[in-house]
Coordinates of C-alpha atoms and ligand atoms in Angstrom, one line a residue:
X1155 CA 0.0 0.0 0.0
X1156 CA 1.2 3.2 -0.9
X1157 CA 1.9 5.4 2.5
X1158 CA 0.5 8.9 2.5
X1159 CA -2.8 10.3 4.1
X1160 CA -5.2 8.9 2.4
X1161 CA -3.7 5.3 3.9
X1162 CA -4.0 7.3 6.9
X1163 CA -7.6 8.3 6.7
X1164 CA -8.8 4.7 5.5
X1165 CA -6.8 3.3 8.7
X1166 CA -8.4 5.5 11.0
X1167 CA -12.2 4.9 9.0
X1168 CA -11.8 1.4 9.1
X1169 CA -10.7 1.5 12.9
X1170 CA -14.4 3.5 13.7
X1171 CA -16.4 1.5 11.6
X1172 CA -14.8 -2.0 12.8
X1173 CA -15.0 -0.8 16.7
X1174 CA -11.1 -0.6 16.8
X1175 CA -10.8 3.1 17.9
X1176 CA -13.1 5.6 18.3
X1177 CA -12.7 9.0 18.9
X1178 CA -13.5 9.7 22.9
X1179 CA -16.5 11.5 24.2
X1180 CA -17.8 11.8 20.5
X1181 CA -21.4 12.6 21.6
X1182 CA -19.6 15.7 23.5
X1183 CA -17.9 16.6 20.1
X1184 CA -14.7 15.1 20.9
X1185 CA -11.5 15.7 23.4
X1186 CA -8.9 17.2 22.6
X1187 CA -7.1 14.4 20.3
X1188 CA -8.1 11.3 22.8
X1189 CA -8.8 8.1 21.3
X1190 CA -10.8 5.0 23.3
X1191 CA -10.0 1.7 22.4
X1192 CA -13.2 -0.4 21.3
X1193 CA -13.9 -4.2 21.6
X1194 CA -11.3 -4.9 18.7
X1195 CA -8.4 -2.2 20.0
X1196 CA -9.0 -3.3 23.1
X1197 CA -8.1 -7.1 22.3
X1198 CA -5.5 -5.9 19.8
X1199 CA -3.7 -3.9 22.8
X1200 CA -3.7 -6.9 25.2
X1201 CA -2.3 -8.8 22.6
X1202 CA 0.4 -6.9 21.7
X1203 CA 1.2 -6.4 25.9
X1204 CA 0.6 -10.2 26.4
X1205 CA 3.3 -10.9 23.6
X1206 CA 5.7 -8.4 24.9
X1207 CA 5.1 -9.6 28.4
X1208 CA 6.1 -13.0 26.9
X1209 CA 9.2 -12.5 24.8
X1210 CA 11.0 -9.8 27.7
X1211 CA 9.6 -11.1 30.4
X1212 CA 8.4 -14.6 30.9
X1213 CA 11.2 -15.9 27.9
X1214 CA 13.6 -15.0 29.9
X1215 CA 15.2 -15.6 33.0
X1216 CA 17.4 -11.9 34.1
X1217 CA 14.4 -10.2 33.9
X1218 CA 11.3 -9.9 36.6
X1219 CA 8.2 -7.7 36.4
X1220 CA 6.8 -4.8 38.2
X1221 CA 3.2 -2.4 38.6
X1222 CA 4.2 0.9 39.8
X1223 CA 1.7 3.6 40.2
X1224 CA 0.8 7.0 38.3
X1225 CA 0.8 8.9 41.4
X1226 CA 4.1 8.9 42.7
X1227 CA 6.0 11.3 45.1
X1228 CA 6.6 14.4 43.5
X1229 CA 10.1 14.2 44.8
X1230 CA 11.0 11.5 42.1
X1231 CA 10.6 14.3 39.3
X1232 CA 12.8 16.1 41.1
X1233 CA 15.3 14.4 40.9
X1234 CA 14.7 13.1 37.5
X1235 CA 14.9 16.8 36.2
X1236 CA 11.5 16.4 34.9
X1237 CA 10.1 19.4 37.3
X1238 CA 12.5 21.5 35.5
X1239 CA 13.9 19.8 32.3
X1240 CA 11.0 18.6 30.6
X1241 CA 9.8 20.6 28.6
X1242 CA 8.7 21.6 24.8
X1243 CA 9.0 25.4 23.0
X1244 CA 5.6 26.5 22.1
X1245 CA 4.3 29.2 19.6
X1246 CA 1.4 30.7 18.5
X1247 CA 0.1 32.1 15.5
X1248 CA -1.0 35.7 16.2
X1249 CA -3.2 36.2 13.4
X1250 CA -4.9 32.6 13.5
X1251 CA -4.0 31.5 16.6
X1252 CA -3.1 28.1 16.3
X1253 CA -0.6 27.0 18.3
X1254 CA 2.6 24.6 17.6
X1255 CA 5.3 23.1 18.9
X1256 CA 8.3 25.6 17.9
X1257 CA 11.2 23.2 16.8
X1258 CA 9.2 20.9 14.7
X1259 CA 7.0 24.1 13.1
X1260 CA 10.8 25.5 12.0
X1261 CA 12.2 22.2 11.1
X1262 CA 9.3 22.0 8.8
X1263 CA 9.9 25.4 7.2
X1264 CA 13.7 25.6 7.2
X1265 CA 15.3 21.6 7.8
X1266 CA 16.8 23.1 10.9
X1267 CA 16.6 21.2 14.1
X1268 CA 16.6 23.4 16.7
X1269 CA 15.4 22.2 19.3
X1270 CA 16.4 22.8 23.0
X1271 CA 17.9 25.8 22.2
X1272 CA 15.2 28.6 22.8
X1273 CA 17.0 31.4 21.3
X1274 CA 18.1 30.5 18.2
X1275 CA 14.4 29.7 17.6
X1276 CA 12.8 32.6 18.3
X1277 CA 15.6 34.3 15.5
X1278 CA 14.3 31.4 12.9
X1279 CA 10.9 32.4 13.4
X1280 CA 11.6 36.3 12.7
X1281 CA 14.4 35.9 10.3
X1282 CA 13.4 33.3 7.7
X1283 CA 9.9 34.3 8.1
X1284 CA 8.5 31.2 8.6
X1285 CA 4.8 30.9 7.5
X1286 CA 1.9 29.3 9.8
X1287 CA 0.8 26.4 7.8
X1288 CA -2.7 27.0 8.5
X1289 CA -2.8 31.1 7.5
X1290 CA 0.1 31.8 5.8
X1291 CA 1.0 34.4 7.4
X1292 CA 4.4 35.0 9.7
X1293 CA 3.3 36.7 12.8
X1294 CA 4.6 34.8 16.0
X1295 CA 4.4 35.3 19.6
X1296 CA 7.8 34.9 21.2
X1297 CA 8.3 30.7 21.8
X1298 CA 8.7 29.9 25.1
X1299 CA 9.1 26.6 27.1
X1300 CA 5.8 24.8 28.6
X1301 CA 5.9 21.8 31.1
X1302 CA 4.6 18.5 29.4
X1303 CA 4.1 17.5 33.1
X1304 CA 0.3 17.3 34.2
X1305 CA 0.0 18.3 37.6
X1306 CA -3.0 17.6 40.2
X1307 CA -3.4 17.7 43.5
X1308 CA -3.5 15.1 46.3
X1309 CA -5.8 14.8 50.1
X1310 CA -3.0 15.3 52.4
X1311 CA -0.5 16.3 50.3
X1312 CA 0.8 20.4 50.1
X1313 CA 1.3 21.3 46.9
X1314 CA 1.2 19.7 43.2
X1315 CA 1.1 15.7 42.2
X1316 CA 2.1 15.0 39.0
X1317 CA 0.5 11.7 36.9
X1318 CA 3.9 10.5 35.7
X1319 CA 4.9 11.4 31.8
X1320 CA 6.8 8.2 31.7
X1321 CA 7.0 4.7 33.8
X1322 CA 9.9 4.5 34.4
X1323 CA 10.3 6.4 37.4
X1324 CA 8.4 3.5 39.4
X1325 CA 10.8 0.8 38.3
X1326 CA 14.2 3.3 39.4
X1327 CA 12.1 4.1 43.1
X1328 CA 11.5 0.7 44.0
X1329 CA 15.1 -0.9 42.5
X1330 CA 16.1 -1.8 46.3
X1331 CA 12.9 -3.5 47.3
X1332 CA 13.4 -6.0 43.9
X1333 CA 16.9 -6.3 45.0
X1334 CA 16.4 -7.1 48.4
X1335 CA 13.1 -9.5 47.7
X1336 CA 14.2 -11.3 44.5
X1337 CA 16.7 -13.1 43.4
X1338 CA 18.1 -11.1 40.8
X1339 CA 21.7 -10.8 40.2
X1340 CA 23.1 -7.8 37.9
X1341 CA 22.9 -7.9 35.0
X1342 CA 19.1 -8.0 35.6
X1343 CA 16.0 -5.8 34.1
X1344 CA 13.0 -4.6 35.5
X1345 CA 9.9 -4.8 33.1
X1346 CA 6.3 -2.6 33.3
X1347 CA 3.6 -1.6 31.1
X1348 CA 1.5 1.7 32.1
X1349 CA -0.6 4.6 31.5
X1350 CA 2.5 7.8 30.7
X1351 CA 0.9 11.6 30.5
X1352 CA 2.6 14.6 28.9
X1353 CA 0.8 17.7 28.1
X1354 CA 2.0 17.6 24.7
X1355 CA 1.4 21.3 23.0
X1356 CA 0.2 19.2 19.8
X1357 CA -1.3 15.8 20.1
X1358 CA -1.8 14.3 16.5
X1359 CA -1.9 11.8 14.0
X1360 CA -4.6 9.6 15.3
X1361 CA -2.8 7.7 18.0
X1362 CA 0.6 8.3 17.5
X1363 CA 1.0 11.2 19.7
X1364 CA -1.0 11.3 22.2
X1365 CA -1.4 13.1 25.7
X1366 CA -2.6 9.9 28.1
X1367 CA -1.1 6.8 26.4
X1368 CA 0.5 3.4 27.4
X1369 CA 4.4 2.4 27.3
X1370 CA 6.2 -0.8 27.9
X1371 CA 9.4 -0.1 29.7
X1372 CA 12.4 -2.3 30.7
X1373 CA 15.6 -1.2 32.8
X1374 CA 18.2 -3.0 32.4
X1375 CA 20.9 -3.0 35.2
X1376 CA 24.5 -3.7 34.1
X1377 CA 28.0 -3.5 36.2
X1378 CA 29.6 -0.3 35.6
X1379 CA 32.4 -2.5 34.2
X1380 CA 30.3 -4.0 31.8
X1381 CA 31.4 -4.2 28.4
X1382 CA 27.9 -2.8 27.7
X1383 CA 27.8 -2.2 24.0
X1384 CA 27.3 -5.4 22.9
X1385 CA 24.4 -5.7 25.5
X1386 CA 23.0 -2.6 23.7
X1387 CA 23.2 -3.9 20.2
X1388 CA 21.6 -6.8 21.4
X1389 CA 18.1 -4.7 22.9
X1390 CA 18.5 -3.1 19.7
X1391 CA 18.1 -6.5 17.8
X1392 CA 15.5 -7.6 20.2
X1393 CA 13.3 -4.3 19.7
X1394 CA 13.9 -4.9 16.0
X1395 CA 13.0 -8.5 16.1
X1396 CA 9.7 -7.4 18.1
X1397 CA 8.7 -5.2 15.2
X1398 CA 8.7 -8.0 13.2
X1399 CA 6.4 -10.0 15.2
X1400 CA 4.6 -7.2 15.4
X1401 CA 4.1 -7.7 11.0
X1402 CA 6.7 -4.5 9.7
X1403 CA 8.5 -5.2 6.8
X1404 CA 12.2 -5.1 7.2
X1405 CA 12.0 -1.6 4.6
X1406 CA 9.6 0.1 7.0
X1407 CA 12.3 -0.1 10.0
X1408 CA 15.4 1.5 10.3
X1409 CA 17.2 3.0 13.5
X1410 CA 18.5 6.7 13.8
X1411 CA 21.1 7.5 16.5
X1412 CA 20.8 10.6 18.1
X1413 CA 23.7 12.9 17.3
X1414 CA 26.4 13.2 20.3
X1415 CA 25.4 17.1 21.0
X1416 CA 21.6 16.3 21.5
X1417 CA 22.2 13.6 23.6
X1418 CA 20.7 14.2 27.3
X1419 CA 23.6 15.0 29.3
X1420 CA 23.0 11.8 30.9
X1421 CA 22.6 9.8 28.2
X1422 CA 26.1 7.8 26.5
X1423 CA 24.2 6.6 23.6
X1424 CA 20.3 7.1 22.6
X1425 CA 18.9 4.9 18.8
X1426 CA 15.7 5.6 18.0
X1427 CA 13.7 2.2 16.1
X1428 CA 11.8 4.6 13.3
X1429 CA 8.8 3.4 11.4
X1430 CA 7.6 4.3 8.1
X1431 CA 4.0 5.5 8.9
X1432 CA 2.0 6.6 6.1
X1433 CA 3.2 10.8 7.9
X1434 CA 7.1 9.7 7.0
X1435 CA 9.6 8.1 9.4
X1436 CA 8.7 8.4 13.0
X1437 CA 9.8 7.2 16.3
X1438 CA 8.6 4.2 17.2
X1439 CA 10.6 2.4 20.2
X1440 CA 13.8 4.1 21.7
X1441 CA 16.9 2.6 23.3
X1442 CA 19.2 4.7 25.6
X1443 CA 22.3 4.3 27.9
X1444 CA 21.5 6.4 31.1
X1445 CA 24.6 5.5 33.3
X1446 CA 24.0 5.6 36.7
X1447 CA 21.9 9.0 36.7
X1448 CA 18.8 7.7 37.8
X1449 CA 20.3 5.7 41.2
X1450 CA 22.6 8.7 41.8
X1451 CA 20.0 11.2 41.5
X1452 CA 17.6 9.0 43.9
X1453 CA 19.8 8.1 46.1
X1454 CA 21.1 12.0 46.3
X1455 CA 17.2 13.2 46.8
X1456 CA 15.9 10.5 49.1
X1457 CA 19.4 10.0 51.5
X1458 CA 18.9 6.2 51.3
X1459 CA 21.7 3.7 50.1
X1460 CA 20.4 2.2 46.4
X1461 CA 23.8 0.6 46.3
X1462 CA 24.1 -3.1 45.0
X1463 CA 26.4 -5.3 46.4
X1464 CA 27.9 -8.2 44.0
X1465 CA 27.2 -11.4 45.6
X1466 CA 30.5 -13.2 44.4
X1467 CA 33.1 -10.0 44.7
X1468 CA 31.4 -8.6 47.8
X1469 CA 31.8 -5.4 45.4
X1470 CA 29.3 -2.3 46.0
X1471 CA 28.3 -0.3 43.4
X1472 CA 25.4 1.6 41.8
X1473 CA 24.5 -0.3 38.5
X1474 CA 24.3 1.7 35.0
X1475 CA 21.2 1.2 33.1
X1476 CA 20.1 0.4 29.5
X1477 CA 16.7 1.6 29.0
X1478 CA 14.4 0.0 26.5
X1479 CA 11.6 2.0 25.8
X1480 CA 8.4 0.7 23.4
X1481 CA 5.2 2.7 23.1
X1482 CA 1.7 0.3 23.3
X1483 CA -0.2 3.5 21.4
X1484 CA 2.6 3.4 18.8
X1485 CA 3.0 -0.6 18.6
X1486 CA -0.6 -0.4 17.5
X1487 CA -1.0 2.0 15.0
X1488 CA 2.2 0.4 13.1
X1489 CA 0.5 -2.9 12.9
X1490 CA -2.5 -1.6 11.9
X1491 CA -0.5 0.6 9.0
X1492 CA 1.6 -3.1 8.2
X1493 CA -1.7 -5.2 7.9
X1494 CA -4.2 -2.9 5.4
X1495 CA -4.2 -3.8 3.0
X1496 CA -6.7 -3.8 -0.4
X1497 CA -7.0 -5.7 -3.2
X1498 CA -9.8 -6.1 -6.6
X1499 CA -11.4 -9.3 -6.3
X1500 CA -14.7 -9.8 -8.9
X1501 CA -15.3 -5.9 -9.6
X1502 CA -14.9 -5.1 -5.6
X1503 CA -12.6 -3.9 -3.3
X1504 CA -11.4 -6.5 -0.6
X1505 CA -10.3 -4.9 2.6
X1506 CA -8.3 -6.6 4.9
X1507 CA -6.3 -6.6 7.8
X1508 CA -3.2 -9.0 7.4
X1509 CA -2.3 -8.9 11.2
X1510 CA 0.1 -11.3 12.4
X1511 CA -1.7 -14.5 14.3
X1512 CA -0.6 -13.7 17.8
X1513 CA -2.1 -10.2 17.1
X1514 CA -5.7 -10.7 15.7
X1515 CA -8.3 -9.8 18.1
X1516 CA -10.8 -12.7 16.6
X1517 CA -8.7 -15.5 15.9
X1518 CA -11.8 -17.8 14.5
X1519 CA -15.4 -16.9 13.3
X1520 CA -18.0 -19.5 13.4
X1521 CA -20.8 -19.1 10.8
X1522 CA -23.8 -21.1 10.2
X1523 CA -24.2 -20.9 6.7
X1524 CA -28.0 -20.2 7.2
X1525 CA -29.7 -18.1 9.8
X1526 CA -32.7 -20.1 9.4
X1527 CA -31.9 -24.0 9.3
X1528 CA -31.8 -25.2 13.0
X1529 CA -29.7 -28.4 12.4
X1530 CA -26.9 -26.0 11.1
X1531 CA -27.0 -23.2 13.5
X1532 CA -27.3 -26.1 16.5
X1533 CA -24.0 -27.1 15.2
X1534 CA -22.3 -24.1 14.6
X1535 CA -23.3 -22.8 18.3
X1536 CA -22.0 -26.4 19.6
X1537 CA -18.6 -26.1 17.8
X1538 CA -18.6 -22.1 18.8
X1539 CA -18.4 -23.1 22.4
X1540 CA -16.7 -26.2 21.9
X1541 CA -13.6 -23.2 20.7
X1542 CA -14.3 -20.0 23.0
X1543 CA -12.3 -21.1 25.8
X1544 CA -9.1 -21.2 24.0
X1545 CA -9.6 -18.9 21.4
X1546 CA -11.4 -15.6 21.0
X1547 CA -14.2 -16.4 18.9
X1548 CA -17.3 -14.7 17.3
X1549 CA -20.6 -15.9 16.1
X1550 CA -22.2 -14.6 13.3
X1551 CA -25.5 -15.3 11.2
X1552 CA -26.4 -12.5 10.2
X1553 CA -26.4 -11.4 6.4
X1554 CA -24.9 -13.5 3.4
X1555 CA -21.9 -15.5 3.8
X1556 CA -20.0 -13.3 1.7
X1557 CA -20.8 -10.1 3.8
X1558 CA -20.0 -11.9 6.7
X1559 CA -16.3 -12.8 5.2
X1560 CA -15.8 -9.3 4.5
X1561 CA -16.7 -8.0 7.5
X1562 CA -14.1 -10.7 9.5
X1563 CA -11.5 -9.6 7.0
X1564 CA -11.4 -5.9 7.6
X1565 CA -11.7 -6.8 11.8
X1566 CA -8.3 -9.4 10.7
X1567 CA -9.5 -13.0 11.5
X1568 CA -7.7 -15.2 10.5
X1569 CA -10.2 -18.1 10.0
X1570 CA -13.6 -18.3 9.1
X1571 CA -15.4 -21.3 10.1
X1572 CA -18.3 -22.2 8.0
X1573 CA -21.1 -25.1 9.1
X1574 CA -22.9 -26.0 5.5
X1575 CA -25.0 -28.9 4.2
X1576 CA -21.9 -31.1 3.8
X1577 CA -21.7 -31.4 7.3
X1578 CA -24.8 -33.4 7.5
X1579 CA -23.3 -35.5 5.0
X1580 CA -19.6 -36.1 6.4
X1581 CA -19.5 -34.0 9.6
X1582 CA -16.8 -31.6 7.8
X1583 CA -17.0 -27.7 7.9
X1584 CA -15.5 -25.1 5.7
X1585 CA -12.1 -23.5 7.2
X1586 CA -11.6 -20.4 5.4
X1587 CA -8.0 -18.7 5.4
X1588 CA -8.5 -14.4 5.5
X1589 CA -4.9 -14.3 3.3
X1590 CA -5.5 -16.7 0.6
X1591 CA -9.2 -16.9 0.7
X1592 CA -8.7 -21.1 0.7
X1593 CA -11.1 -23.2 1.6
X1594 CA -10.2 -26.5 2.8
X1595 CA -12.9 -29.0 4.8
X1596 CA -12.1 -30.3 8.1
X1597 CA -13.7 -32.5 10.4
X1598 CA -15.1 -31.8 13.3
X1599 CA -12.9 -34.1 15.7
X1600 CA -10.0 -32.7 14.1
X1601 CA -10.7 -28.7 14.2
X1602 CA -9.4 -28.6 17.5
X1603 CA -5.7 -30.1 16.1
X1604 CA -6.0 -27.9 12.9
X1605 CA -6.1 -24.8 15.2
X1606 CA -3.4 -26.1 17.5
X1607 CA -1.1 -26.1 14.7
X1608 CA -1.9 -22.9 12.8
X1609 CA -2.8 -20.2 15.4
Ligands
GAP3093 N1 11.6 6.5 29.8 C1 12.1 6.9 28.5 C2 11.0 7.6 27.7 O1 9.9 7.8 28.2 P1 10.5 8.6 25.3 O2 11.2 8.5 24.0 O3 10.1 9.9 25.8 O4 11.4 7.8 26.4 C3 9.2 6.3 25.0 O5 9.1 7.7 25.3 C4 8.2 5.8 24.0 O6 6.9 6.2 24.5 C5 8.4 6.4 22.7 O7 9.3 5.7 21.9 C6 7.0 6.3 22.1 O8 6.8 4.9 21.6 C7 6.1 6.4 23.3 N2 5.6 7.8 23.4 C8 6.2 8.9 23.9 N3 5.4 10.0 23.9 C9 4.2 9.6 23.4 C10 3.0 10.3 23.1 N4 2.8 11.6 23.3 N5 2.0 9.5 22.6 C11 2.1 8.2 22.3 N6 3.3 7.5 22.6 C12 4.3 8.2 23.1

C-alpha cells in the first residue's frame, strides 16, 4: 500500500467503523485528540502487551516484572529533572492562533533542528519568516518553554502531584525492594507496562502522539564495568525482532542514532527504532544508555543507600542502566499501518487486515451458513463453544456469507469457520484462510488439532 494520508484516513475509517478506535466523548464533540479503544483495539492492545510480556519477560530468566503507580511522590521528578527539564517550546500564530510546537514548526519550514535551544528559535521564526501552515502568514508570539508534566493535587499532600509522563520512574524508586526480595543478580532488568501523561502542546496523527497513552518499559541494570555495548546492540536486535512479530517489513524499519550534541547530558548513547507511517519516518521504540543518573539522583534526593552489592566480589556499586523503551499506542497504529491492505477481487474492493496470528483480536469466526436452518446453526453454536475457551471467537449469522467474510477480513480474523449442508453428510466444515481466501474442509474431531497447529 502506498503510505500517504489517504492510507491514513482509510486506517483511522476502518478502525471507527470495525469498533477498533473511536474517537472519545464523541457525543460531546470530541476531546482534545483522545482516542478510546473499542472491543477490537481493546483485544489488539492486550495482545500486543501479552506478547511483549512474553518475549522480555516470561522468555527470559534476568528479567522480573513490576506495577508501579501513576501517582508517585513528586520528589521523584525532582530528581529526575523532569520538574524543570521537561519541557517543549511553544508558539502561537497571532493572526490565526493556532498553536505549535516551535522546533518541529521551523524544522518543517527551514530543515533546521533546533530544538532545546530557545534562542536561536525565536531568530528562525523572525528571520526566515516562517509561515503558519494554517494562514500563511508569519506573525509569531515569542516561543517559550511549557511543562509536558500534568499536575494535580493530592488529600494530604501540600502542593502539586504529578501523573507521571513516563513509567519508568516507578521501576528506578523501588530498584532496592526488587533487589532485596528477588533473586536477581546484575545484569538484571525490570519490566512494566503503564498509563504515561505529557501535556504535549500538539497531540496528532490519530494515536501516534497522544497526551494519556501506554508504554512498555524495561531497565536494564548492568555493572559499571560491563562491556555494555554489545548488551545494547543486542536490545536493539530484540526491539527490532519485536517489530517484526509485530508484522513490519524489514524496509519500513530503520534505527536513527541521536547525534552526540543532543544527547541528554546523561545519556552515553540514545537509537531511536523509526517506522515508516503513512506521515514519514517516525519514532517508534527508543533505546538509551543512562549511566548511573537515575540511582545517583535517587539516592542524592531521598538520602537512602540504592547501592548493589555483588554477591560473588562482595563489590558495591550503583549499576548503569540500559533503557528500552516501546510505546503500546505506537506498537498499535504500526500494525495496523503493516496489515491494510486492499485488493480487486470480482469488480470489488477486498479490505483486509493482514495482522500477524498472535495479534488478531478474533482469531476464528463461526458461521452457520443459514440463519434459518436449526440443524446447522445447532451445530455451529455447539462447535462455537466447543472453541471459546481457547480462542477468541465470534458468532455470526447475520447477512450473506459473503458479507459476513468481508466483514471478518477488515476486523483481521484469521479463519472463518463455516457449518454447510456437507456437514450433514460427512461432519466436515468449511475452514476459510483471510490471506488466501482457501477453503479446505475439516472434520469436526480434528478442528481442535488444525487450530493447534496454525494459530
Ligand atoms: N523512559 C524513556 C522515555 O519515556 P520517550 O522516548 O520519551 O522515552 C518512550 O518515550 C516511548 O513512548 C516512545 O518511543 C513512544 O513509543 C512512546 N511515546 C512517547 N510520547 C508519546 C506520546 N505523546 N503519545 C504516544 N506515545 C508516546
Amino acid at each position: 500500500m502506498k503510505k500517504d494520508s489517504e492510507l491514513m484516513q482509510k486506517i483511522v475509517s476502518l478502525c471507527k467503523r470495525r469498533g477498533y478506535i473511536f474517537p472519545a466523548c464523541e457525543i460531546y464533540g470530541g476531546f482534545a485528540n483522545s482516542y478510546s479503544y473499542g472491543p477490537y483495539g481493546t483485544e489488539l492492545k492486550n495482545n500486543i502487551k501479552k506478547l511483549w510480556w512474553k518475549k522480555f519477560v516470561q522468555d527470559r530468566e534476568d528479567m522480573v516484572g513490576m506495577d508501579g503507580p501513576i501517582l508517585l511522590h513528586p520528589k521523584l521528578w525532582e530528581a529526575s529533572g523532569h520538574l524543570t527539564g521537561f519541557n517543549d517550546a511553544m508558539v502561537d500564530c497571532k493572526s490565526c492562533k493556532k498553536r505549535y510546537r516551535a522546533d518541529t514548526l521551523i524544522e518543517g519550514a527551514t530543515g533546521k533542528d533546533l530544538e532545546g535551544d530557545l534562542e536561536k528559535m525565536n531568530k528562525a521564526l523572525n528571520e526566515e519568516k516562517v509561515a503558519c501552515p494554517n494562514c500563511g502568514k508569519s506573525n509569531w508570539t515569542e516561543a517559550r518553554y511549557l511543562s509536558l508534566m500534568f499536575k494535580t493535587e493530592m488529600n494530604s499532600i501540600d502542593g502539586s502531584v504529578y501523573l507521571r509522563p513516563e513509567t519508568a520512574g516507578a521501576i528506578f524508586v523501588d530498584f532496592k525492594n526488587v533487589v532485596d526480595s528477588m533473586r536477581v543478580r546484575v545484569p538484571f532488568g525490570i519490566a512494566q507496562i503503564g498509563k504515561a501523561f505529557r501535556n504535549e502542546i500538539v497531540a496528532g496523527n490519530f494515536i501516534f502522539r497522544l497526551r494519556e497513552f501506554e508504554q512498555m518499559e524495561i531497565e536494564y541494570f548492568i555493572s559499571p564495568e560491563e562491556k555494555w555495548e554489545a548488551l545494547f546492540d543486542g536490545w536493539l536486535r530484540q526491539q527490532e525482532e519485536f517489530v517484526h512479530e509485530l508484522g513490519a517489513n524489514k524496509e519500513d524499519i530503520r534505527q536513527h542514532e541521536h547525534p552526540k550534541e543532543k544527547l541528554s547530558h546523561y545519556s552515553r548513547k540514545t537509537v531511536d527504532i523509526q517506522y515508516n507511517f503513512p506521515f514519514g519516518w517516525s519514532e517508534l521504540y527508543g533505546l538509551a544508555h543512562r549511566g548511573d543518573f537515575d540511582l545517583t539522583q535517587h539516592q542524592k534526593f531521598s538520602g537512602q543507600d540504592l547501592s548493589y552489592t555483588d554477591p560473588n566480589t562482595q563489590k558495591k556499586f550503583l549499576p548503569h542502566v540500559l533503557e528500552p523503551t516501546f510505546g503500546v499506542d505506537r506498537s498499535i497504529l504500526m500494525a495496523l499501518c503493516a496489515a491494510y491492505d486492499e485488493e480487486q477481487l470480482e469488480g470489488e474492493t477486498r479490505i483486509l487486515l493482514r495482522l500477524p496470528k498472535a495479534l488478531a483480536p478474533i482469531k476464528i469466526a463461526v458461521f452457520p451458513l443459514l440463519k434459518n436452518k436449526p440443524e446447522l446453526v445447532k451445530k455451529a453454536k455447539e462447535v462455537f463453544d466447543n472453541l471459546k475457551s481457547d480462542y477468541m471467537c465470534e458468532f455470526d449469522d447475520n447477512g450473506n456469507i459473503g458479507k459476513r467474510y468481508r466483514r471478518q477480513d477488515e476486523i483481521g480474523t484469521p479463519y472463518c469457520l463455516t457449518v454447510d449442508f456437507d456437514f450433514l453428510e460427512d461432519n466436515t466444515v468449511t475452514v476459510r484462510d483471510r490471506d488466501s481466501m482457501k477453503q479446505e474442509r475439516i472434520k469436526i474431531s480434528e478442528l481442535s488439532l488444525f487450530f493447534k497447529t496454525n494459530l
